[in-house]
N, CA and C of each residue as an Amber inpcrd file, in Angstrom:
protein
   642
  -9.6510000 -25.1790000 -24.9600000 -10.6990000 -24.5150000 -25.8830000
 -11.3710000 -23.2250000 -25.1010000 -11.4440000 -22.2300000 -26.1120000
 -11.9280000 -20.9860000 -26.0340000 -13.1690000 -20.9300000 -25.3530000
 -13.3800000 -20.2870000 -24.2320000 -14.8860000 -19.9620000 -23.7890000
 -15.0870000 -18.5200000 -23.6280000 -16.1510000 -17.8820000 -23.5480000
 -16.2840000 -16.7300000 -22.9270000 -17.5960000 -16.5110000 -21.9540000
 -16.9580000 -16.4380000 -20.6100000 -18.2080000 -16.2770000 -19.7320000
 -18.2960000 -14.7700000 -19.1890000 -19.8010000 -14.4490000 -19.0330000
 -19.9840000 -13.5460000 -18.6360000 -19.5340000 -13.1920000 -17.1340000
 -19.1500000 -11.8870000 -16.7580000 -18.8280000 -11.8880000 -15.3490000
 -20.1240000 -12.1680000 -14.4080000 -21.2430000 -11.9360000 -14.6740000
 -22.4340000 -12.5010000 -13.8620000 -22.6060000 -14.2960000 -13.7000000
 -21.9410000 -14.6360000 -15.0360000 -22.1460000 -16.1820000 -14.9650000
 -20.6090000 -16.9660000 -14.1700000 -19.8490000 -16.1710000 -14.0640000
 -18.5890000 -16.9320000 -14.0710000 -18.6050000 -17.7060000 -12.3870000
 -17.9070000 -18.8310000 -12.4620000 -17.9510000 -19.3510000 -10.8420000
 -17.0460000 -18.6110000 -10.0300000 -17.5480000 -18.4700000  -8.8380000
 -16.8480000 -17.7560000  -7.8630000 -16.1880000 -18.7160000  -6.9650000
 -14.5500000 -18.6690000  -7.1660000 -14.0380000 -19.8640000  -5.9750000
 -13.9370000 -18.9580000  -4.9330000 -13.3200000 -19.5600000  -3.9480000
 -12.8610000 -18.9210000  -2.4470000 -12.1430000 -19.6880000  -1.5800000
 -11.3700000 -19.4280000  -0.6250000 -10.6980000 -20.0920000   0.2660000
 -10.9140000 -21.5610000   0.1790000 -12.4010000 -21.9610000   0.4010000
 -12.7770000 -22.9760000   0.9700000 -12.2990000 -24.0950000  -0.6160000
 -12.0750000 -23.5810000  -1.7630000 -11.6630000 -24.3320000  -2.9510000
 -10.1590000 -24.3830000  -2.9410000  -9.5390000 -24.3870000  -1.9270000
  -7.9240000 -24.5170000  -1.5830000  -7.8560000 -25.7780000  -0.4550000
  -7.0190000 -26.6920000  -0.8800000  -6.5770000 -27.5920000   0.0350000
  -5.0870000 -27.4060000   0.4890000  -4.9510000 -27.0780000   1.6620000
  -3.8230000 -26.7380000   2.6230000  -3.0570000 -28.1200000   3.0480000
  -2.1190000 -28.6550000   2.0280000  -1.8530000 -29.9920000   2.8450000
  -0.2260000 -30.1890000   3.9590000   0.2620000 -29.0920000   3.6190000
   1.0370000 -28.7410000   4.9160000   1.7060000 -27.3750000   4.3340000
   2.1430000 -26.5950000   5.7390000   2.7050000 -25.3850000   5.5350000
   3.6760000 -25.4200000   6.6600000   4.8500000 -25.2070000   6.1300000
   6.4110000 -24.8740000   7.1480000   7.0280000 -23.3970000   7.0520000
   7.4160000 -23.0770000   8.2490000   8.0410000 -21.7350000   8.2960000
   9.5930000 -22.1270000   7.6770000  10.1780000 -21.4130000   6.8180000
  11.1750000 -21.9220000   6.4880000  12.4680000 -20.5730000   6.9770000
  11.9630000 -19.2580000   7.6410000  12.8940000 -18.1670000   7.8940000
  11.8670000 -17.3270000   8.9860000  12.3650000 -17.2680000   9.8000000
  11.5470000 -16.2970000  10.8790000  12.4170000 -15.2650000  11.5130000
  12.3750000 -13.7470000  11.0860000  12.9230000 -12.8540000  11.4760000
  12.2550000 -11.7040000  11.7960000  12.4430000 -10.3150000  11.2670000
  11.6330000  -9.2750000  11.4490000  10.3730000  -9.6340000  10.2730000
  10.5740000 -10.5520000   9.3200000   9.2530000 -10.9360000   8.4160000
   9.6280000 -12.7890000   8.4810000   8.7850000 -12.9760000   7.7900000
   8.6100000 -14.6190000   7.9490000   8.4790000 -15.1720000   6.3160000
   9.0150000 -16.2360000   6.4080000   8.7450000 -16.8380000   4.7540000
   7.8850000 -18.4120000   5.0730000   6.8650000 -18.6750000   4.4800000
   6.3640000 -19.9420000   4.8470000   6.3220000 -20.5320000   3.3550000
   6.4410000 -21.8900000   3.6340000   6.5390000 -22.8670000   2.4980000
   5.0850000 -23.5750000   2.2430000   4.4250000 -23.2280000   1.6190000
   2.9330000 -24.0180000   1.0250000   2.9110000 -25.1230000   0.3430000
   2.3260000 -26.3400000   1.0410000   1.8150000 -27.4430000   0.2390000
   0.3780000 -27.5410000  -0.1940000  -0.2490000 -26.9790000  -1.6820000
  -1.5360000 -26.9290000  -1.7360000  -1.8520000 -27.4080000  -3.0390000
  -3.1460000 -27.6340000  -3.0960000  -3.5390000 -27.7140000  -4.3100000
  -5.2010000 -26.8980000  -4.1670000  -5.6080000 -26.6200000  -5.6560000
  -6.6550000 -25.9080000  -5.6870000  -7.4450000 -26.2140000  -6.9380000
  -8.8210000 -25.9490000  -6.4000000  -9.9130000 -26.1580000  -7.7400000
  -9.2570000 -25.6040000  -9.1260000  -9.7930000 -26.4770000 -10.1230000
  -9.2450000 -25.9440000 -11.6010000 -10.5440000 -25.5140000 -12.1940000
 -10.7720000 -24.6890000 -13.0330000 -11.7660000 -23.6990000 -13.6210000
 -12.2860000 -25.0630000 -14.6920000 -11.9260000 -25.9110000 -15.2040000
 -12.4640000 -27.0480000 -16.0740000 -12.7970000 -28.1750000 -15.3470000
 -12.6800000 -28.0720000 -13.8440000 -13.3470000 -29.1440000 -13.0740000
 -11.6890000 -29.7900000 -12.4770000 -12.2400000 -30.6840000 -11.1190000
 -11.0380000 -31.2910000 -10.6300000 -10.3820000 -30.2970000  -9.6370000
  -9.0330000 -30.7140000  -9.2390000  -8.0460000 -30.1730000  -8.4570000
  -6.7540000 -30.2230000  -9.1720000  -6.0670000 -28.9730000  -9.0110000
  -4.5600000 -29.2440000  -9.4970000  -3.8060000 -30.4110000  -8.4030000
  -2.6780000 -30.5620000  -9.0450000  -1.6840000 -31.1640000  -8.3960000
  -1.2480000 -30.5090000  -7.1580000  -0.2220000 -31.2230000  -6.0090000
  -0.0410000 -30.5070000  -4.8900000   1.2490000 -29.7360000  -5.5150000
   0.9730000 -28.3740000  -5.2220000   1.9970000 -27.0980000  -5.6080000
   2.8230000 -26.6940000  -4.4750000   3.7000000 -26.6970000  -4.3790000
   4.9620000 -26.0440000  -3.3850000   5.0370000 -24.5000000  -3.5470000
   4.6210000 -23.6770000  -3.0200000   4.8550000 -22.3980000  -2.9680000
   5.5670000 -21.7540000  -1.6640000   6.3440000 -20.7480000  -1.7460000
   7.2480000 -19.9540000  -0.7520000   6.1960000 -18.7890000  -0.8880000
   5.6730000 -18.2340000   0.7240000   4.8870000 -16.8660000   0.8060000
   5.7330000 -16.1360000   1.6790000   5.9930000 -14.8480000   1.3100000
   6.7520000 -13.7210000   2.2450000   5.4050000 -13.3290000   2.8950000
   5.5010000 -13.8620000   4.2400000   4.6550000 -13.3470000   5.2320000
   5.0730000 -11.9320000   5.7110000   4.5340000 -10.6610000   5.0120000
   5.3550000  -9.5520000   5.3210000   4.3630000  -8.6420000   6.2990000
   3.1070000  -9.0860000   6.4160000   2.0930000  -8.4750000   7.4240000
   1.4690000  -7.2260000   6.7870000   0.2930000  -6.7960000   7.0410000
  -0.3770000  -5.9270000   6.0670000   0.2340000  -4.5490000   6.6990000
  -0.4450000  -3.5470000   5.7950000   0.1780000  -2.1150000   5.8630000
  -0.8970000  -1.1230000   5.6360000  -0.7560000   0.2680000   6.0210000
  -1.4920000   1.1950000   5.8520000  -1.1960000   2.0970000   4.9950000
  -1.2710000   2.6450000   3.7670000  -0.6710000   4.1310000   3.2050000
  -1.5410000   5.1550000   3.4410000  -0.9680000   6.0190000   3.7450000
  -1.7600000   7.4240000   3.7320000  -1.4620000   8.6650000   2.7610000
  -2.6750000   8.9250000   2.1020000  -2.0530000   9.8840000   0.9170000
  -2.6180000  11.4130000   1.7120000  -1.7080000  12.1530000   2.1390000
  -1.9080000  13.2320000   2.7340000  -2.1600000  14.7350000   1.6290000
  -3.7180000  14.7560000   1.7240000  -3.5580000  16.1500000   0.5840000
  -4.2720000  17.1530000   1.2930000  -3.7810000  18.2960000   0.6960000
  -4.1900000  19.7420000   1.0790000  -4.9930000  20.2690000   0.1620000
  -6.5700000  20.4520000   0.5320000  -7.2420000  20.9670000  -0.4620000
  -7.4310000  22.5810000  -0.7610000  -6.8850000  23.1680000   0.0290000
  -6.8490000  24.4690000  -0.2560000  -5.5740000  25.0680000  -0.9340000
  -4.4650000  24.1500000  -0.8490000  -3.2830000  24.6640000  -1.4000000
  -3.0580000  23.7030000  -2.4350000  -4.1090000  22.6570000  -2.5460000
  -4.1940000  21.1460000  -3.8730000  -2.5220000  21.1700000  -3.9850000
  -2.3140000  20.6960000  -2.6890000  -0.8580000  19.7450000  -2.7970000
  -0.9920000  18.5170000  -2.2210000  -0.1410000  17.9010000  -2.2990000
   0.6140000  16.8990000  -1.6460000   1.2670000  16.2220000  -0.5010000
   1.7100000  15.4750000   0.0430000   2.8750000  15.7940000   1.0240000
   3.2800000  14.0480000   0.6640000   4.7490000  14.4870000   0.5850000
   5.5730000  13.0660000  -0.0490000   6.8230000  12.9650000   0.7660000
   7.1120000  11.8100000   0.8460000   8.2950000  11.1410000   1.8230000
   9.3140000  10.9070000   0.6940000  10.6320000  11.0820000   1.0500000
  11.8760000  10.5080000   0.7820000  12.4800000   9.8190000   1.4890000
  12.7730000   8.4350000   1.2510000  13.6440000   7.6810000   1.9760000
  14.0570000   6.4210000   1.2710000  15.4540000   5.8170000   2.1110000
  16.1690000   4.9370000   1.3730000  15.2540000   3.5340000   1.4280000
  15.5510000   2.8140000   0.4380000  14.5990000   1.3540000   0.2320000
  15.7010000   0.8470000  -0.1410000  16.3040000  -0.4760000   0.5680000
  16.9990000  -1.5060000   0.0210000  16.4280000  -2.3040000  -0.9980000
  15.4970000  -2.7250000  -1.1150000  14.7290000  -3.1950000  -2.1810000
  14.7830000  -3.2110000  -3.3350000  15.4220000  -1.7420000  -3.7470000
  15.6120000  -1.1520000  -4.9880000  17.1920000  -1.4290000  -5.5710000
  17.9010000  -1.7530000  -4.7710000  19.3400000  -1.6900000  -5.0230000
  19.8340000  -2.6480000  -6.0430000  18.7580000  -3.7960000  -6.4720000
  19.1080000  -4.9840000  -7.3260000  19.1750000  -4.1130000  -8.9150000
  17.9370000  -3.2020000  -8.7970000  17.8800000  -2.4930000  -9.8800000
  19.1530000  -1.6390000 -10.2720000  19.3500000  -1.1870000  -9.5670000
  20.7520000  -0.2190000 -10.0140000  19.8930000   1.4610000  -9.9540000
  18.6410000   1.5160000  -9.9260000  18.1360000   2.8780000  -9.6460000
  18.5650000   3.3140000  -8.4150000  18.4550000   4.7020000  -8.1100000
  18.6000000   5.2740000  -7.0150000  17.4060000   4.6960000  -5.9510000
  17.9510000   4.2160000  -4.7330000  17.2890000   3.8080000  -3.7200000
  16.4720000   4.5800000  -2.7320000  16.6260000   6.0330000  -3.5360000
  15.7560000   7.1150000  -2.2980000  14.6040000   7.4000000  -3.0770000
  13.5540000   7.0130000  -2.4600000  12.1370000   7.1760000  -3.0040000
  11.0290000   8.0020000  -3.1410000  10.2810000   8.5550000  -3.5330000
   9.3910000   9.2610000  -3.2350000   8.1430000   8.7180000  -3.0380000
   7.4700000   8.5010000  -1.5930000   6.2640000   7.9720000  -1.3470000
   5.1760000   8.5290000  -0.3180000   4.2480000   8.0830000  -0.0500000
   3.3400000   8.3650000   0.9100000   3.7690000   7.9380000   2.1440000
   3.1820000   8.4210000   3.0230000   3.2980000   7.9170000   4.6990000
   2.6330000   6.1630000   4.2040000   3.1890000   5.4210000   5.2760000
   3.1040000   4.2780000   5.2610000   3.9210000   3.6900000   6.3740000
   3.1260000   2.2670000   6.6650000   3.7620000   1.4620000   7.9130000
   2.7210000   0.2310000   8.1130000   3.2630000  -0.4350000   8.8290000
   2.7580000  -1.8420000   9.3180000   1.9230000  -1.7490000  10.4690000
   0.7780000  -2.5730000  10.6770000   0.2280000  -2.7470000  11.6660000
   1.1240000  -3.3440000  13.0880000   0.8750000  -2.6430000  14.2990000
   1.2840000  -3.3310000  15.5810000   0.0570000  -4.2890000  15.8610000
   0.5690000  -4.9340000  17.0450000  -0.5040000  -5.8760000  17.7320000
  -1.8010000  -5.2140000  18.2860000  -2.7860000  -5.6270000  17.6690000
  -4.0060000  -4.9070000  18.2600000  -4.6900000  -3.8220000  17.7940000
  -3.6940000  -3.1290000  16.7790000  -4.1560000  -1.8440000  15.9200000
  -5.0410000  -2.2670000  15.2000000  -6.1030000  -0.7910000  14.7080000
  -6.8400000  -0.9090000  13.5790000  -6.1000000  -0.0460000  12.6250000
  -6.5390000  -0.1320000  11.2250000  -5.7600000   0.8390000   9.9730000
  -5.9520000   2.1500000  10.6270000  -7.0320000   2.5950000  11.1960000
  -7.1210000   4.1100000  11.1190000  -5.8440000   4.6080000  12.1970000
  -5.7500000   3.3610000  13.3840000  -4.8340000   4.1160000  14.2680000
  -3.4160000   3.9450000  13.6980000  -2.9010000   3.0640000  12.8750000
  -1.8530000   3.1290000  12.1420000  -1.6880000   4.1140000  11.3760000
  -2.9250000   4.7250000  11.0270000  -2.5640000   6.0740000   9.7560000
  -2.3040000   7.2490000  10.7720000  -2.7400000   7.4860000  11.9490000
  -2.4450000   8.3060000  12.5940000  -1.2800000   8.4450000  13.1900000
  -1.0360000   7.0760000  13.7890000   0.5690000   7.1250000  14.3940000
   1.6870000   7.1490000  13.5870000   1.6000000   6.6620000  12.1390000
   2.5060000   6.6220000  11.1860000   2.8860000   8.2380000  10.5200000
   1.6550000   8.9930000  10.3180000   1.5750000  10.3650000   9.8380000
   2.3880000  11.1740000  10.8580000   2.1870000  10.8060000  12.1120000
   2.6930000  11.7250000  13.2220000   4.6480000  11.1540000  13.1660000
   4.4290000  10.0790000  13.4420000   6.2220000   9.3610000  13.3670000
   6.9040000  10.0220000  11.9450000   6.3660000   9.6510000  10.7900000
   7.0410000   9.9670000   9.6180000   7.1880000  11.3660000   9.1400000
   5.8960000  12.1880000   9.4660000   5.8370000  13.5780000   9.1710000
   5.5460000  14.4590000   9.9350000   5.2990000  14.2940000  11.2330000
   4.9820000  15.1680000  12.1930000   3.6910000  15.8430000  11.9400000
   2.5540000  15.1710000  11.0560000   1.6230000  15.1840000  10.5710000
   0.2800000  14.8470000  11.4910000  -0.3580000  16.1680000  12.1900000
  -1.5790000  15.4550000  13.1020000  -2.7240000  15.5660000  12.3300000
  -3.1090000  14.1000000  12.2260000  -4.5160000  13.9630000  11.8450000
  -5.3090000  12.9220000  12.6820000  -7.0320000  13.1480000  12.3110000
  -7.6360000  12.2920000  13.2190000  -8.3540000  11.0500000  12.5360000
  -8.6440000  10.0470000  13.1920000  -9.1980000   9.0280000  12.5820000
 -10.5060000   9.5720000  11.8590000 -11.2310000  10.2290000  12.4880000
 -12.6610000  10.7660000  11.9210000 -12.4020000  11.1510000  10.2640000
 -11.4670000  12.1630000  10.1210000 -11.0040000  12.3910000   8.9140000
 -10.3440000  11.6120000   7.9150000 -10.0800000  10.4850000   8.0100000
  -9.7470000   9.5600000   7.0390000 -10.7730000   9.0230000   5.8080000
 -10.3800000   9.3030000   5.0170000 -11.2400000   8.7920000   3.7250000
 -10.5590000   7.9830000   3.0150000 -11.5140000   6.4170000   3.1550000
 -10.7060000   5.1060000   2.4920000 -11.0970000   5.3870000   0.8740000
  -9.7460000   4.8360000   0.7230000  -9.3780000   4.7760000  -0.9880000
  -9.9180000   3.6680000  -1.6930000  -9.0330000   2.4430000  -1.1120000
  -9.3450000   1.4230000  -1.8260000  -8.6220000   0.1700000  -0.6730000
  -8.3690000  -0.8210000  -0.8020000  -7.6470000  -2.1020000  -0.3070000
  -7.3610000  -3.0540000  -1.7050000  -5.8220000  -3.3660000  -1.2420000
  -5.3760000  -4.2000000  -2.4710000  -4.3030000  -5.1070000  -2.1000000
  -3.9610000  -6.4370000  -2.8190000  -3.0790000  -6.9080000  -2.3020000
  -1.5580000  -6.7690000  -3.1070000  -0.7990000  -6.2000000  -2.4250000
   0.5640000  -5.6620000  -3.0730000   1.4050000  -6.6990000  -4.2460000
   1.2380000  -8.0180000  -3.9740000   2.1970000  -8.9240000  -4.9260000
   1.7420000 -10.3550000  -4.7050000   0.4190000 -10.6840000  -4.8440000
  -0.3220000 -11.7230000  -4.3170000   0.3440000 -13.1320000  -4.9290000
   1.0590000 -12.9750000  -5.8570000   1.9720000 -14.2200000  -6.1810000
   2.9520000 -14.9680000  -5.4770000   3.1230000 -14.0730000  -4.5510000
   4.3380000 -14.5720000  -3.4350000   4.2740000 -13.8470000  -2.2290000
   3.7430000 -12.9060000  -1.9290000   3.5890000 -11.9080000  -0.9150000
   2.2670000 -11.9160000  -0.2030000   1.8170000 -11.9180000   1.1460000
   0.6780000 -11.8360000   1.4680000   0.3650000 -10.5280000   1.8930000
   1.0040000  -9.4940000   1.8580000   0.8680000  -8.3480000   2.3590000
  -0.3390000  -7.7720000   1.5160000  -1.5780000  -6.9490000   2.5830000
  -2.7210000  -6.3890000   2.3420000  -2.4820000  -4.9170000   2.4350000
  -2.9480000  -3.8950000   1.4290000  -2.5890000  -2.6790000   1.7150000
  -3.8220000  -2.1540000   2.0010000  -4.0540000  -0.9770000   2.7170000
  -5.1920000  -0.3570000   3.1390000  -4.8570000   1.2090000   2.8390000
  -5.2920000   1.6270000   1.8440000  -4.9010000   2.8740000   1.5040000
  -6.2330000   4.2130000   1.5530000  -5.7100000   5.0450000   2.3150000
  -6.4830000   6.2830000   3.0980000  -6.1580000   7.6020000   2.0490000
  -6.5990000   8.3400000   2.3290000  -6.5570000  10.1500000   2.1130000
  -6.8380000  10.3620000   3.2880000  -6.3640000  12.0020000   3.7620000
  -6.6210000  12.3220000   4.6860000  -6.2410000  14.1050000   4.5910000
  -7.0890000  14.9010000   5.0250000  -6.8970000  16.4370000   4.8180000
  -5.5360000  16.8140000   5.6980000  -4.6490000  17.7130000   5.2840000
  -3.8740000  18.3100000   5.8310000  -3.8230000  19.8090000   5.5940000
  -2.9810000  20.6390000   6.5480000  -2.5480000  21.6360000   6.0410000
  -1.1030000  21.7210000   5.6650000  -0.7250000  21.9730000   4.2380000
   0.3940000  21.8490000   4.3030000   1.4890000  22.9750000   4.3700000
   0.8840000  23.9010000   4.8640000   1.8370000  25.5300000   4.6910000
   2.6690000  25.2430000   5.4820000   2.7700000  24.4090000   6.9620000
   4.1570000  24.4910000   7.6470000   4.5350000  23.1020000   7.7050000
   4.5190000  22.3150000   6.5630000   5.2020000  21.0300000   6.5630000
   6.3530000  20.7110000   6.1310000   7.5080000  20.2270000   6.7000000
   8.5660000  19.6450000   5.9170000   9.6350000  19.4810000   7.0070000
  10.7760000  18.9200000   6.2740000  11.9060000  18.9610000   7.4770000
  12.3940000  17.2050000   7.2160000  13.1450000  16.5070000   8.6700000
  13.2480000  15.3990000   8.8670000  13.2010000  14.8090000   9.7710000
  12.3540000  13.2750000   9.5420000  11.5850000  13.0320000  10.5210000
  11.9230000  11.6960000  10.7950000  11.1740000  10.7710000  11.4800000
  11.5440000   9.1240000  11.5220000  11.9600000   8.7420000  12.8960000
  12.0180000   7.3480000  13.3140000  12.2950000   6.8850000  14.4930000
  13.7520000   6.4700000  14.3470000  14.6000000   7.1950000  15.2220000
  15.9450000   6.7100000  14.9610000  16.1980000   5.3880000  15.7250000
  15.4610000   4.9410000  16.3340000  15.5350000   3.3320000  16.9050000
  15.2880000   2.3710000  15.5830000  14.6130000   2.9980000  14.5440000
  14.1350000   2.0020000  13.3990000  14.9920000   2.2380000  12.2680000
  15.9920000   3.0480000  12.4000000  17.0650000   3.6060000  11.5270000
  16.5050000   4.3560000  10.1700000  15.1170000   5.2510000  10.5050000
  14.4640000   5.8550000   9.6960000  15.0440000   7.4500000   9.5670000
  15.3860000   7.6590000   8.1580000  15.7760000   9.1780000   7.7790000
  14.8470000   9.6220000   6.9200000  14.0810000  10.2530000   7.0850000
  13.0630000  10.6540000   6.2200000  12.7180000  11.8910000   6.2030000
  12.8830000  12.4260000   4.8730000  12.4710000  13.6540000   4.1300000
  11.4500000  14.5100000   3.9420000  10.6920000  15.2280000   4.3380000
   9.0580000  15.5150000   4.0350000   9.1570000  16.5890000   3.2720000
   8.6380000  16.4890000   2.3630000   8.3400000  17.6960000   1.2060000
   6.8550000  17.7140000   0.8520000   6.7420000  18.9530000   0.2110000
   5.1990000  19.5620000  -0.3040000   5.1010000  19.7720000  -1.8600000
   4.7160000  19.1620000  -2.4750000   4.2700000  19.1680000  -3.9600000
   3.0070000  19.6780000  -4.5140000   3.1440000  20.5610000  -5.5340000
   1.3100000  21.1360000  -5.8390000   1.1500000  19.5920000  -6.5030000
  -0.2840000  19.5890000  -6.4340000  -0.5350000  18.2930000  -6.9640000
  -0.3030000  18.0070000  -8.6470000  -0.1280000  19.0740000  -9.2400000
  -0.1030000  18.8790000 -10.9340000   1.4760000  18.6870000 -10.7410000
   2.4740000  18.9350000 -10.2780000   3.9080000  18.8360000 -10.2700000
   3.9430000  17.5760000  -9.7020000   3.2910000  16.7500000  -8.5540000
   3.1340000  15.3530000  -8.2850000   3.2110000  14.5690000  -9.3270000
   2.0090000  14.7520000 -10.0880000   1.8600000  14.0100000 -11.2530000
   2.5860000  14.0930000 -12.3510000   3.0670000  15.1200000 -12.7480000
   4.2440000  15.8510000 -13.5600000   5.5120000  14.4930000 -13.1130000
   5.9340000  14.3140000 -12.3820000   6.8910000  13.4520000 -11.3170000
   6.5990000  12.1180000 -11.9350000   5.0270000  11.7170000 -11.6050000
   4.7520000  10.2430000 -12.0140000   4.5180000  10.1350000 -13.3730000
   4.0470000  11.0380000 -14.4690000   4.2340000  10.8480000 -15.8710000
   5.4310000  10.6300000 -16.3040000   6.8180000  11.2540000 -15.7050000
   8.2370000  11.0020000 -16.1080000   8.7650000   9.9330000 -15.2490000
   8.1840000   9.0700000 -14.8060000   8.5500000   8.0840000 -14.1470000
   9.5170000   8.3640000 -12.9630000   9.8590000   9.3680000 -12.2210000
  10.1920000   9.7720000 -11.0870000   9.6930000   9.2940000  -9.7530000
   8.3040000   8.5820000  -9.7140000   7.6870000   8.3060000  -8.7250000
   7.4680000   6.8120000  -8.8050000   7.8520000   5.4940000  -8.0840000
   8.0600000   4.1470000  -8.9540000   7.6100000   3.1010000  -7.9810000
   7.3430000   3.9490000  -6.6820000   6.8210000   3.1330000  -5.0110000
   5.0960000   3.0600000  -5.6990000   4.9850000   1.5770000  -6.1280000
   3.6080000   1.2930000  -5.9400000   2.4140000   1.8800000  -5.6470000
   2.5040000   1.7950000  -4.1820000   1.4730000   2.5660000  -3.3770000
   1.1240000   3.9560000  -3.7170000   2.2280000   4.8860000  -3.9190000
   2.1500000   6.1340000  -4.5470000   1.6010000   6.2180000  -5.8790000
   2.1630000   5.5180000  -6.4790000   1.6610000   5.5490000  -7.8930000
   0.1830000   5.4550000  -8.0200000  -0.7070000   4.3980000  -7.5360000
  -2.0200000   3.9780000  -7.0880000  -2.6090000   5.1590000  -6.8130000
  -1.9220000   5.7610000  -5.3900000  -2.7770000   6.7970000  -4.5140000
  -2.7480000   8.2680000  -5.8690000  -1.7520000   8.2780000  -6.2400000
  -1.4830000   9.6400000  -6.9120000  -2.7210000   9.6390000  -8.1370000
  -2.9960000   8.1510000  -8.7410000  -3.8400000   8.2300000 -10.1360000
  -5.1520000   8.3010000  -9.3440000  -5.3170000   7.7730000  -8.1020000
  -6.8460000   7.8360000  -7.6080000  -6.9070000   9.7210000  -7.6370000
  -5.8090000  10.2440000  -6.8300000  -6.1750000  11.5780000  -6.6940000
  -6.3730000  12.3410000  -7.6650000  -5.7640000  12.2790000  -8.9330000
  -6.1580000  12.5900000 -10.6060000  -7.2150000  12.6370000 -10.5110000
  -8.4080000  11.6820000 -10.1930000  -9.3660000  11.2100000 -10.5650000
 -10.6350000  11.9460000  -9.2630000 -10.0160000  12.4150000  -8.5390000
 -10.9140000  12.4810000  -7.2740000 -10.3480000  13.6760000  -6.5540000
  -9.7240000  14.6470000  -6.9860000  -9.4820000  15.4960000  -5.8570000
 -10.3490000  16.6460000  -6.0620000 -11.4170000  16.6660000  -6.8330000
 -12.3770000  17.5680000  -6.9260000 -13.0610000  17.3310000  -5.9310000
 -13.5500000  16.0060000  -5.5840000 -14.3820000  15.6820000  -4.6200000
 -13.7970000  15.9800000  -3.2400000 -12.6060000  15.5760000  -3.4310000
 -11.8510000  15.6710000  -1.8190000 -12.0100000  17.2960000  -1.5100000
 -11.8620000  18.1720000  -2.3820000 -11.9180000  19.3920000  -2.1660000
 -13.6950000  19.9240000  -1.7710000 -14.3720000  19.1230000  -2.4950000
 -15.9780000  19.4200000  -2.0130000 -16.3890000  19.1450000  -0.6150000
 -15.7530000  17.5700000  -0.5980000 -15.5860000  17.2810000   0.8260000
 -15.3160000  18.0460000   2.2920000 -14.1010000  18.7280000   1.7130000
 -13.4710000  19.2030000   2.6070000 -13.2320000  20.9640000   2.6870000
 -14.3690000  21.1320000   1.9660000 -14.3010000  22.7110000   1.8480000
 -14.8690000  23.0630000   3.1370000 -14.3630000  24.5710000   3.6380000
 -14.3840000  25.3690000   4.7560000 -15.6820000  26.3330000   4.6100000
């Protein structure tokens, strides 16, 4: 039966409305896959049957949007991504700075560390601007993304960086904001976090310029 429920009146479910009957680790390597046996509350009342779901426990990550308000430009990284191979598209993607949490790190500390490791950018936690947080693919992955913007001076940015021990080979490039948005419009940027960040920047770049005006 079709029902229309206003956002103000809709029932709010939470993690307390889920019953975890069992959880088993099916794979443990650099990442982990857990198999959950769960049931959850239903919108029409009662609980679902016991469902079996595999979840890729990738860990949380930080994405950094480096923006130069003076030159109105963004810093993008190009690197190899094996997850693209199945599609047949080029596995070298244009992306923002990104990295996973180490033990005990805050999101700001991850942003500062990864900016230096991946692009030789020196930023400070105090200069980070929170953009948003989101689940990258909650149907089968637990990863939670923390997206920030940070002011940079792009006039002397560029080169190849990355940690050799992690097999990183990262080309750092500077694009005018308008050109980056054109690449996005043409489908040349296909990394989800970068798409979200650039769309946010398109709406908010003037706010950043005002915030960071010297």
